[in-house]
Coordinates of C-alpha atoms (C1' of nucleotides) in Angstrom, one line a residue:
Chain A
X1 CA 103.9 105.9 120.2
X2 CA 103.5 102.8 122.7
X3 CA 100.9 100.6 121.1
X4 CA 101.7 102.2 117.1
X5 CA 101.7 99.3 115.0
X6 CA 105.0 97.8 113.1
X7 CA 105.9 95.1 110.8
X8 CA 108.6 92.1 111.5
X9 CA 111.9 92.6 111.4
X10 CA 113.6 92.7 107.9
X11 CA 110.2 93.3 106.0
X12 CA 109.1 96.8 104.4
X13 CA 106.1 98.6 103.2
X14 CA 106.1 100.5 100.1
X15 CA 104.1 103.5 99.4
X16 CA 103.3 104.5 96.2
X17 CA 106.1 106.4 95.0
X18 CA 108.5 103.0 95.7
X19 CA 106.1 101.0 94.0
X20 CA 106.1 102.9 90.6
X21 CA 110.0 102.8 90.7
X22 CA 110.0 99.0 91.9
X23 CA 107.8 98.0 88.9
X24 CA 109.9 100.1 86.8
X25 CA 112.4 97.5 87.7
X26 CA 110.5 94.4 87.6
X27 CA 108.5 95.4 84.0
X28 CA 111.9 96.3 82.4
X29 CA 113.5 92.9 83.2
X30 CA 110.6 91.1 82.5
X31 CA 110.4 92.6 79.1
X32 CA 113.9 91.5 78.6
X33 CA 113.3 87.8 79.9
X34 CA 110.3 87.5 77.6
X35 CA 112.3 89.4 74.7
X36 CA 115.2 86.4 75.2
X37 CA 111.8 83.4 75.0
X38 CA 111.7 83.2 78.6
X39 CA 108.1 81.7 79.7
X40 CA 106.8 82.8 83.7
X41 CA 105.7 80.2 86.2
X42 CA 105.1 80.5 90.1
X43 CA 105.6 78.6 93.1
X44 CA 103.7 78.7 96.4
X45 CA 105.2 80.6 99.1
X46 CA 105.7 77.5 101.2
X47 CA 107.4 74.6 100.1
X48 CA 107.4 71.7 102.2
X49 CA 110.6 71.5 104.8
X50 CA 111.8 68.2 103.3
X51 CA 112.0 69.8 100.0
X52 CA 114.0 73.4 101.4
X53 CA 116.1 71.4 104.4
X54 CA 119.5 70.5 103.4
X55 CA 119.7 72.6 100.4
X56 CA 121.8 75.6 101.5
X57 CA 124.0 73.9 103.8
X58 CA 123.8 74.2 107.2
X59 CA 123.6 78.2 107.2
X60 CA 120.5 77.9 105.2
X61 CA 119.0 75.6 107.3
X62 CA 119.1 77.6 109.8
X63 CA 118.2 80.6 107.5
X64 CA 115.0 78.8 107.1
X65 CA 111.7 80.1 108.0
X66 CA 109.8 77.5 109.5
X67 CA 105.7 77.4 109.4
X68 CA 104.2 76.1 112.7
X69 CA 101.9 72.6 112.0
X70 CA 98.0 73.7 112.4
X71 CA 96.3 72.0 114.9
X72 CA 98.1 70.2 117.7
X73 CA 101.5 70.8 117.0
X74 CA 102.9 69.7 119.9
X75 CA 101.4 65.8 119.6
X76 CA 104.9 64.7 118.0
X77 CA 107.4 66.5 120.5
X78 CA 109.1 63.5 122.2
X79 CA 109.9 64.4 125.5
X80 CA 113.3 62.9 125.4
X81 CA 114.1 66.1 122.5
X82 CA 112.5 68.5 124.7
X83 CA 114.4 67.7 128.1
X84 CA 117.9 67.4 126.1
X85 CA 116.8 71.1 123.8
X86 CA 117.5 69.7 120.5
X87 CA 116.4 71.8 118.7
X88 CA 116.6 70.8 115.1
X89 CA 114.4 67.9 115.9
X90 CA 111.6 69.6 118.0
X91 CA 111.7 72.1 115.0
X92 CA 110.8 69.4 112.6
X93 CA 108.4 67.5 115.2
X94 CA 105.9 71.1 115.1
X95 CA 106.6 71.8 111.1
X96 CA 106.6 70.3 108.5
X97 CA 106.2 73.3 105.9
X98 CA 108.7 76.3 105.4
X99 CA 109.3 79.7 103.3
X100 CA 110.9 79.4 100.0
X101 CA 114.7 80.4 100.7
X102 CA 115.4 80.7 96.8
X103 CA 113.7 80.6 93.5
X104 CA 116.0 77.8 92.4
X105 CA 114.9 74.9 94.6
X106 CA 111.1 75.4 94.0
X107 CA 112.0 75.4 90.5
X108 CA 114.1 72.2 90.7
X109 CA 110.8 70.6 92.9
X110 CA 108.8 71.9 89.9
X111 CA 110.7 70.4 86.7
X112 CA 110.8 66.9 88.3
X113 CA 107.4 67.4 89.5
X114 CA 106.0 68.2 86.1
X115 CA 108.6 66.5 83.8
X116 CA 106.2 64.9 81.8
X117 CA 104.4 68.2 80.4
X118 CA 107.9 69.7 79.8
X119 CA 109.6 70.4 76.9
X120 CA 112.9 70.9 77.3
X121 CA 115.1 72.2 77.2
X122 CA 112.9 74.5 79.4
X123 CA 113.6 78.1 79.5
X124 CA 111.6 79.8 82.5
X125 CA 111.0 83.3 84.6
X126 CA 110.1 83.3 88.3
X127 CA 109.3 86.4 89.8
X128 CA 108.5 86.3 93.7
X129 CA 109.7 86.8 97.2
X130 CA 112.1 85.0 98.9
X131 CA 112.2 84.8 102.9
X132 CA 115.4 84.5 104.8
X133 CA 115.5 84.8 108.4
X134 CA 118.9 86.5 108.7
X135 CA 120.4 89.7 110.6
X136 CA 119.1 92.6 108.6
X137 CA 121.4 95.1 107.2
X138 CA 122.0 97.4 104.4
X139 CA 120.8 96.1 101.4
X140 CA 119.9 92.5 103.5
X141 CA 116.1 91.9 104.0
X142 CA 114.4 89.0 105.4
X143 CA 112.1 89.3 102.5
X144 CA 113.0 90.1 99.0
X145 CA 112.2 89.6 95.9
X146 CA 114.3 87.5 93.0
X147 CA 113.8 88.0 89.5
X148 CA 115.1 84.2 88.4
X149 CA 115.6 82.7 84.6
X150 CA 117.1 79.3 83.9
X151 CA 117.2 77.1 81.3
X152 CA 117.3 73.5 82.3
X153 CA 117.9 70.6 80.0
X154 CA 120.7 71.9 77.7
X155 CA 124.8 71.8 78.3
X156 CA 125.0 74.0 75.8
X157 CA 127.2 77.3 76.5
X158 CA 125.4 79.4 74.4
X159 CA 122.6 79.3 77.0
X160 CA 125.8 80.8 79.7
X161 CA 126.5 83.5 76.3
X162 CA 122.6 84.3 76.2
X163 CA 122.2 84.7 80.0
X164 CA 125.3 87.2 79.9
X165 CA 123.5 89.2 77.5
X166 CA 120.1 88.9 79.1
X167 CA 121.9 91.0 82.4
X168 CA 123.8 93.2 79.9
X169 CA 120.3 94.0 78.7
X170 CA 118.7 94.2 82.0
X171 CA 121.0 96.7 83.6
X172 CA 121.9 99.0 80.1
X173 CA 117.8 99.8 79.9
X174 CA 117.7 100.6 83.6
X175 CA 121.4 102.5 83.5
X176 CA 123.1 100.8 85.8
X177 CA 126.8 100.7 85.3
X178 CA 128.1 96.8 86.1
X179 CA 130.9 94.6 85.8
X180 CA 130.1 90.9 85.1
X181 CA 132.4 88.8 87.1
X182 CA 132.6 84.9 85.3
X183 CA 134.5 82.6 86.6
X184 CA 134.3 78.2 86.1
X185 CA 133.8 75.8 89.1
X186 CA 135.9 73.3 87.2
X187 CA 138.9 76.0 87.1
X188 CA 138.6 76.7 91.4
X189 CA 138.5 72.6 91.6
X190 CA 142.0 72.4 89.0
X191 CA 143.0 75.2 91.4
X192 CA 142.7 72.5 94.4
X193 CA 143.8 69.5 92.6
X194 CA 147.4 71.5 91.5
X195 CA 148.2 72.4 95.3
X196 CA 147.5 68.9 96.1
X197 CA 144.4 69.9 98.0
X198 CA 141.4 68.7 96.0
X199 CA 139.5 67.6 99.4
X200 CA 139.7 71.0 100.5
X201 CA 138.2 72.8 97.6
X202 CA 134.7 74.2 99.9
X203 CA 137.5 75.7 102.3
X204 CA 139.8 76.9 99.5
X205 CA 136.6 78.3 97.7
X206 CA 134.6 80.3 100.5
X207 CA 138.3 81.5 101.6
X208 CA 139.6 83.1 98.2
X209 CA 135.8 84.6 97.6
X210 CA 136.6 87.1 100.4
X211 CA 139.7 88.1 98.8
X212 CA 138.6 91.7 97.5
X213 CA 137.0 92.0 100.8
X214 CA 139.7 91.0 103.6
X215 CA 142.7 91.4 101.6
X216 CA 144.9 88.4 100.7
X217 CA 147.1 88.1 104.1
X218 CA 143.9 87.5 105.8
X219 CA 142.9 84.2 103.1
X220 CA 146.3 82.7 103.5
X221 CA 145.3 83.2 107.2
X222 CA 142.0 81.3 106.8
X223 CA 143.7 78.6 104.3
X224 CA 146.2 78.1 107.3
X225 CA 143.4 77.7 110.1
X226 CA 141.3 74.9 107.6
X227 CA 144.7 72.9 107.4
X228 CA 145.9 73.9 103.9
X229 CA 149.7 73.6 104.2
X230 CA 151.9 76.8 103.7
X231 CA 153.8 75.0 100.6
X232 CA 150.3 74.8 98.7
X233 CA 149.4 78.3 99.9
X234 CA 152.6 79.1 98.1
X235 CA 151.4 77.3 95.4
X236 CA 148.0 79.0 95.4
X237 CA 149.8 82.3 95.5
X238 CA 150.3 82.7 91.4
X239 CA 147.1 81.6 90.8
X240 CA 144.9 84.4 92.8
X241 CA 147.3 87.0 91.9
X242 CA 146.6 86.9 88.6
X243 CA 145.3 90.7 86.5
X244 CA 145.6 91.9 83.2
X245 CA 143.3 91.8 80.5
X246 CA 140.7 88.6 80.2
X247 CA 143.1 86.6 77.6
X248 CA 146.5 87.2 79.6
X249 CA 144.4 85.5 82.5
X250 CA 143.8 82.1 80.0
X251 CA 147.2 82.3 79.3
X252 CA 148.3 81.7 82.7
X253 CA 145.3 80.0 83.9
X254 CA 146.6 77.1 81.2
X255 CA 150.0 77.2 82.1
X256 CA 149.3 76.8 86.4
X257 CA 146.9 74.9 86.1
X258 CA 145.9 73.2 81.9
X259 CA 147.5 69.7 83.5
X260 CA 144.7 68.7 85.3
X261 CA 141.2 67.2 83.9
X262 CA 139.1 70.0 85.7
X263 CA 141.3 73.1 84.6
X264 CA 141.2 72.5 81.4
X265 CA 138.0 71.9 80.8
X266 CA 137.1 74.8 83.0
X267 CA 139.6 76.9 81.1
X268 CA 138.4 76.0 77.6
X269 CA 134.5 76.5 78.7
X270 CA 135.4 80.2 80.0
X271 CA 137.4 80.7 76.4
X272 CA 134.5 79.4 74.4
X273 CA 131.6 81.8 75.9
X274 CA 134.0 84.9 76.2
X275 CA 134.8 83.6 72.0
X276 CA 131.2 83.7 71.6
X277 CA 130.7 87.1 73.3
X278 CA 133.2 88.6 71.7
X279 CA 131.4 89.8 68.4
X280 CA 127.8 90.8 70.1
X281 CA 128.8 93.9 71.4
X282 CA 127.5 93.7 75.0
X283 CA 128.5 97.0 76.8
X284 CA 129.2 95.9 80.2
X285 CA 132.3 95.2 81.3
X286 CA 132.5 90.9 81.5
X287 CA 135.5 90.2 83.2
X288 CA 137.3 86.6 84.6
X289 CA 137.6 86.1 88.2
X290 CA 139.1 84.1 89.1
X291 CA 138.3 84.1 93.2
X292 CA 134.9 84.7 92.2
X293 CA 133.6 80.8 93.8
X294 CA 130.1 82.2 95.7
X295 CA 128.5 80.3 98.4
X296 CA 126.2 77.6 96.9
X297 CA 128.0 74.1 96.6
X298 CA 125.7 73.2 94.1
X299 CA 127.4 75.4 91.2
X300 CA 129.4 72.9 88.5
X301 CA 130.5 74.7 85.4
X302 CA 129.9 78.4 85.2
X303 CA 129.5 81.1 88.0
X304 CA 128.4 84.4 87.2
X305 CA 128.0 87.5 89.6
X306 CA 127.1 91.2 89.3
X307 CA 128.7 94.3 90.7
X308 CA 127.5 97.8 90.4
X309 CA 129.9 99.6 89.8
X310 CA 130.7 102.6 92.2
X311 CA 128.5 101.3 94.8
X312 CA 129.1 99.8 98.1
X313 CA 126.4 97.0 98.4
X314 CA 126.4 92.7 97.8
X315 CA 126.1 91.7 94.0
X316 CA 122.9 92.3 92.5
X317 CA 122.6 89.6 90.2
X318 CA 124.5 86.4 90.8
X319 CA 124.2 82.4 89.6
X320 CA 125.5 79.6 87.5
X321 CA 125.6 76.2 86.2
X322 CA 124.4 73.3 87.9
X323 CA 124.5 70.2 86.6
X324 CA 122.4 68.0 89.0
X325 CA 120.1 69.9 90.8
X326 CA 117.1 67.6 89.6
X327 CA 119.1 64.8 91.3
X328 CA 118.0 65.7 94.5
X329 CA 114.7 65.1 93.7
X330 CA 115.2 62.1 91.6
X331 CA 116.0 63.3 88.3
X332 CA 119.6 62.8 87.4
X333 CA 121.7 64.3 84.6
X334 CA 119.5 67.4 83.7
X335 CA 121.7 70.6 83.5
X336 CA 121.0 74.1 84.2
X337 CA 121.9 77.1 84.1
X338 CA 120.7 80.3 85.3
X339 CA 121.1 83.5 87.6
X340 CA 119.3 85.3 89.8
X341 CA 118.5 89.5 89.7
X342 CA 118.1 90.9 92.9
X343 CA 115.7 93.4 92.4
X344 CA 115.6 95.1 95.9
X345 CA 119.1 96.2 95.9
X346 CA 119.1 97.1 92.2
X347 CA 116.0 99.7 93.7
X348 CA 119.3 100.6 95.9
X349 CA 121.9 100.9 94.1
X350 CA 119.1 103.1 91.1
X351 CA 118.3 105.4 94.7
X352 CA 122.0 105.9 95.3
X353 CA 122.6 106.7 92.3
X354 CA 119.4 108.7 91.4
X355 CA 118.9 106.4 87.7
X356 CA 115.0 106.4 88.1
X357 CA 113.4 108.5 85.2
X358 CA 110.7 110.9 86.1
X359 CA 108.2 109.5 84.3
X360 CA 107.6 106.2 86.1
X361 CA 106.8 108.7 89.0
X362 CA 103.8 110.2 87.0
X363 CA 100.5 108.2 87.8
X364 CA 97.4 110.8 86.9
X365 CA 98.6 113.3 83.5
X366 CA 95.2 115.0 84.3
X367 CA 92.8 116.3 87.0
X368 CA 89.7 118.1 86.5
X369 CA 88.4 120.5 89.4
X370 CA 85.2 120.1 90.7
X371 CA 83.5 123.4 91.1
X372 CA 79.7 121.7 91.8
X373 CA 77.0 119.4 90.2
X374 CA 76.5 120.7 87.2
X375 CA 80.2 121.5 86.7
X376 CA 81.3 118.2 87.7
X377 CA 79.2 116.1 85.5
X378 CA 80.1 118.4 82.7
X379 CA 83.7 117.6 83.8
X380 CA 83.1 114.1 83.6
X381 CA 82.0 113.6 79.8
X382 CA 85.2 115.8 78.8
X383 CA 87.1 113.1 81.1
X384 CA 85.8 110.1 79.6
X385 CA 86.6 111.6 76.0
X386 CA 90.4 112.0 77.7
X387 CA 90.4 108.7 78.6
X388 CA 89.3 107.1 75.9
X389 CA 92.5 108.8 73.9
X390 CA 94.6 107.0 76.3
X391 CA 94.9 110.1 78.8
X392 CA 94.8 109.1 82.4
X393 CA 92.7 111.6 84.2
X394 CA 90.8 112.4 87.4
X395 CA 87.7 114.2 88.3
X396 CA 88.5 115.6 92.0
X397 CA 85.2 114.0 93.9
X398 CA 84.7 117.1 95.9
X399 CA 83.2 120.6 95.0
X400 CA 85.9 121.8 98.0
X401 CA 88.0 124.6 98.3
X402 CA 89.4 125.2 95.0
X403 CA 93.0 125.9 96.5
X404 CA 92.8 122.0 98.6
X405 CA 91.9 120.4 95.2
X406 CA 94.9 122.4 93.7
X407 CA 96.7 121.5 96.4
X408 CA 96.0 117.7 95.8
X409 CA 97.3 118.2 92.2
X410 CA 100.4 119.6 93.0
X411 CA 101.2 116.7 95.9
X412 CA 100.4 114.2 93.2
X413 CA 102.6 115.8 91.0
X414 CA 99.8 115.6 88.4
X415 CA 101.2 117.9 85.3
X416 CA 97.9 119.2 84.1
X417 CA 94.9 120.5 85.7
X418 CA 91.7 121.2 83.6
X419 CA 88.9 123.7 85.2
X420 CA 85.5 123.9 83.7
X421 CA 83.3 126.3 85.5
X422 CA 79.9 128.4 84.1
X423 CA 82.8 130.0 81.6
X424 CA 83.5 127.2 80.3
X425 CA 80.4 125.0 79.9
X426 CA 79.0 128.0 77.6
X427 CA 82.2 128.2 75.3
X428 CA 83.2 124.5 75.7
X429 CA 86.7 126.4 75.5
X430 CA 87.8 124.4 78.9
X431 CA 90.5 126.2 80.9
X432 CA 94.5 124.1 80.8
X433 CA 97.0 125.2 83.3
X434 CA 100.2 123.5 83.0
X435 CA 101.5 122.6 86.9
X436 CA 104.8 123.3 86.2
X437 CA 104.6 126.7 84.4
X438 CA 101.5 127.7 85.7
X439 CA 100.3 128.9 82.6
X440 CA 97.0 128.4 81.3
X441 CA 95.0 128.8 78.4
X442 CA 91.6 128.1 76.5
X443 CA 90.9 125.1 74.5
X444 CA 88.8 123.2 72.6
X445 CA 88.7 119.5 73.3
X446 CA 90.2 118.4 70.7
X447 CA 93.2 120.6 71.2
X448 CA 93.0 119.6 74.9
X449 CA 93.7 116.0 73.8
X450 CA 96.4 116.7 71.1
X451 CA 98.0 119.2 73.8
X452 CA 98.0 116.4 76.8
X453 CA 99.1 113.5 74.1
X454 CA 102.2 116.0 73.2
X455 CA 103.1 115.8 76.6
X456 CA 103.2 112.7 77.2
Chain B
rG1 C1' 124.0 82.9 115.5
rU2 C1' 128.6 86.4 117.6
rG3 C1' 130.3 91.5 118.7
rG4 C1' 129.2 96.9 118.5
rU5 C1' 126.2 101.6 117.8
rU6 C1' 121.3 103.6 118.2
rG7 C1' 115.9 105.1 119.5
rU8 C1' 112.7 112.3 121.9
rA9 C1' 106.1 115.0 117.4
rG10 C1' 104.5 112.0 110.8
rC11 C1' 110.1 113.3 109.3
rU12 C1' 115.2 115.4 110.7
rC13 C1' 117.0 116.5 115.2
rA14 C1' 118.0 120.0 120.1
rG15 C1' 117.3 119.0 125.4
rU16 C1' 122.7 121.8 130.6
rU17 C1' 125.9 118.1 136.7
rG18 C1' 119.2 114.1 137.1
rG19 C1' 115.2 119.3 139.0
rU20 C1' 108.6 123.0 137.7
rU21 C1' 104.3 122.6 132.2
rA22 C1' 110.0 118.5 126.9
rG23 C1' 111.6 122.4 122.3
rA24 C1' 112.9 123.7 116.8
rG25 C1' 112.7 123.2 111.5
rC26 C1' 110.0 120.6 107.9
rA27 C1' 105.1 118.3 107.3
rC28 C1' 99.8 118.7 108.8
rU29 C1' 95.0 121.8 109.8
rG30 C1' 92.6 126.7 109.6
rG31 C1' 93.0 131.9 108.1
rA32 C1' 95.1 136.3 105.1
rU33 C1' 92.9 134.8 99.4
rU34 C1' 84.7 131.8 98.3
rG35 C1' 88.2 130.6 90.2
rU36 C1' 94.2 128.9 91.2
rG37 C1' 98.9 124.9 93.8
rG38 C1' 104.2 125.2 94.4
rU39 C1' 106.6 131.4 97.5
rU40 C1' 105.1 134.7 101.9
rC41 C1' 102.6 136.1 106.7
rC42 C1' 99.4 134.7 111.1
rA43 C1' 97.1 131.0 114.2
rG44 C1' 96.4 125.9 115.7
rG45 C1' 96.6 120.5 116.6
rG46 C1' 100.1 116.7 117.7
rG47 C1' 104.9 113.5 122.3
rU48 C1' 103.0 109.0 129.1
rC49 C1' 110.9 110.7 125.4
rG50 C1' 111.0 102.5 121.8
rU51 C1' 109.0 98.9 125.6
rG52 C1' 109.5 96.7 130.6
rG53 C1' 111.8 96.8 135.2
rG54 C1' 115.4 99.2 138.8
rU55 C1' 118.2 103.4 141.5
rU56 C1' 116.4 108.3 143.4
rC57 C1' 112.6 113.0 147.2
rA58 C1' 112.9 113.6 141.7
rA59 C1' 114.6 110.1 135.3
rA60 C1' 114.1 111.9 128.3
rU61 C1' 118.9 112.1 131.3
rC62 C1' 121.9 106.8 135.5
rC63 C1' 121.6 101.0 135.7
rC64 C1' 119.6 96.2 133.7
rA65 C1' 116.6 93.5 130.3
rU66 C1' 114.0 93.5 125.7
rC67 C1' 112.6 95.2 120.8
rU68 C1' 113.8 98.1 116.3
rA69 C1' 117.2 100.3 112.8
rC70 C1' 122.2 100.5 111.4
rC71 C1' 127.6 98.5 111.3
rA72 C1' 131.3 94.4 111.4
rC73 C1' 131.6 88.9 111.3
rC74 C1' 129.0 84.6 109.3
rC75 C1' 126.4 84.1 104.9
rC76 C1' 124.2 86.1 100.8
rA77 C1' 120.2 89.0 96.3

RNA sequence: GUGGUUGUAGCUCAGUUGGUUAGAGCACUGGAUUGUGGUUCCAGGGGUCGUGGGUUCAAAUCCCAUCUACCACCCCA
């Protein structure tokens, strides 16, 4: 036990068995991004730190893994940093290089990087890790994957209307039961313009998002604390209360709040992509929030966030519009859109909730027992035939105990086992015992093929 | 980053007020069964009790530190 080995904080292995089910997940919504015109691109797992810091906000700086400079890295420590610890600056004196935080950034990096090969608007798929260096919890990992699509270079809100439908598509072929939660940055800043509190919208925003966590005596608490005065809270009060069905939530939405610039337009974009989505028929459940606000400061239209349903665990699939992310890199005035699926806690929530089929869990349909030489290369040319026909199949590679090669089949939850021994060889009837029934008969090859495919 | 809970065999866990050689179930290996797995029976291997220090004649057990996992906050996929 003392010197076993272990892996860093926050990160996992994963066997076999998780990996079938985890590419379950990642070839199902990769189908679907593709399906939609969606084209993949990658970014290096470092970025450099000028291009990550700053980003996220403070938290995220922080967040940030940092990647020690090779070499000397202590030759631009200035000694006056080091005797009074700060810290932010001796981190940037011995690294220059960091862990991507997010898909979205990189991407950003890339479009201005490579705007001249770019046709926009560009619709892309990025599927890699993501590093975070935060407190590990349930369904929190210091590395994870995100499964991002954006399209940049288009206000259009049909591309908001197509990404709701790409996650209704996502999560109806893996069965996972969700409720998309919309909401409109424009509507949260008309919120803070009406209660005559426009500078405080970042305050008002990360405060009301907690509501269906902490309960809404504790968010008039927090308003209070950041300096919101009690008669705008009072203000506020009609506004966050609102229920009822998507339309009755307009309704009042226009009436508290249709006088000013941002909440109308926000209003009337959330009533033209819930008008668009009205006649396609997507099965979950899309639903106006309108405390929904999310972290990232950079959102500027729409916001879109996940939940499954019936389980207790952070969104799943989250994102919005952006309208000047390229700025930051010297681009201006190219909009996005896009959201983020994250697939490790969709693996949790599909666990929980036992939604992974069987069949992902199959690797080998066939295995062959050796019983010796002469056996085993006989074996072998009724395997290659199997294979050939699209069967995957094994030739166990030891003439072992027939009960440990049995054994191995039934671990592997392989469904057929195929013996050829002396019997066999003369009649080329080849023995076929089903795993599951255990019963076996005699076959020719070809109704060994035809038997395996029916399986299948 | 703040506060709390935790750690004994590969896994899930017992372990008395601190007291000889630390146990069980499952898993693993071998046998009963040299052409039959998943059931049954028998036998066996495997732990310096997370790590480092301290208290004590004596520590898995008490104290401190540290690491891990989990929970809440913060934040988020």
């Amino acid at each position: 036990m003392a010197q076993k080995p272990s892996i860093p904080k926050g990160t996992r292995d994963f066997s076999p068995l998780e990996m079938a089910r985890r590419n379950f997940i990642f070839n199902t919504i990769q189908e679907v991004f593709k399906q939609f015109g969606y084209q993949p691109i990658e970014t290096p797992a470092m970025e450099n730190l000028s291009t990550l810091l700053g980003k996220y906000g403070e938290e995220g700086d922080r967040l940030l893994f940092k990647i020690l400079n090779s070499g000397d890295f202590t030759k631009n420590i200035k000694a006056e940093d080091y005797e009074a610890k700060n810290l932010n600056r001796l981190a940037l004196a011995v690294s220059e290089k960091g862990l991507r935080y997010d898909l979205t950034v990189p991407f950003a990096r890339y479009v201005v990087q490579h705007r001249n090969d770019i046709t926009f608007p560009f619709k892309r798929y990025q599927i890699q890790p993501v590093w975070r260096a935060d407190r590990p919890q349930k369904g929190r990992y210091r590395e994870f994957y995100q499964c991002d699509v954006d399209v940049i270079g288009s206000n259009s809100l049909l591309n908001e209307v197509e990404l709701i439908r790409i996650i209704d598509e996502v999560f109806n072929r893996l069965k996972v039961n969700v409720t998309i939660k919309l909401n409109n940055r424009k509507v949260l800043s008309g919120m803070a313009e009406s209660i005559d509190a426009a500078d405080k919208l970042i305050d008002i925003t990360t405060a009301i998002d907690k509501l269906d966590k902490i309960g809404i005596e504790k968010v008039y608490q927090e308003l209070l604390s950041k300096g919101i005065t009690q008669d705008s809270i009072d203000n506020l009060e009609p506004i966050i209360n609102l229920s009822g069905t998507n339309d009755s939530k307009l309704n009042c939405l226009k009436q508290l709040i249709g006088h000013t610039d941002d909440g109308e337009k926000g209003i009337a974009e959330l009533e033209t992509v819930l008008n668009y989505l009205k006649p396609l028929n997507v099965k979950s459940k899309v639903e106006i929030d309108q405390s929904l606000a999310r972290g990232l400061n950079y959102y500027t239209g729409a916001i879109i966030e996940v939940k499954a349903n019936g389980v207790s665990i952070g969104s799943i699939c989250g994102g919005g519009r952006y309208d000047n992310l390229t700025g930051i890199f010297g681009l201006p005035d190219v909009s996005g859109v896009g959201v983020s699926f994250g697939a490790d806690r969709i693996y949790d929530v599909m666990k929980e909730q036992n939604l992974f089929p069987k069949e992902v869990e199959t690797s080998t349909e066939v295995m062959f027992v050796n019983f010796g030489e002469r056996e085993g290369a006989h074996a072998l040319e009724v395997l290659v035939s199997l294979q050939q026909n699209g069967i995957r199949a094994e030739l166990y590679p030891d003439a072992g105990k027939m009960k440990k090669q049995m054994k191995y089949a039934n671990q592997r939850a392989i469904p057929f086992v195929v013996l050829i021994g002396e019997q066999e060889m003369e009649t080329k009837h080849y023995t076929l015992k089903n795993m599951l029934t255990g019963e076996q008969e005699k076959l020719t090859l070809d109704e060994l093929v035809k038997k395996i495919k029916k399986a299948q």
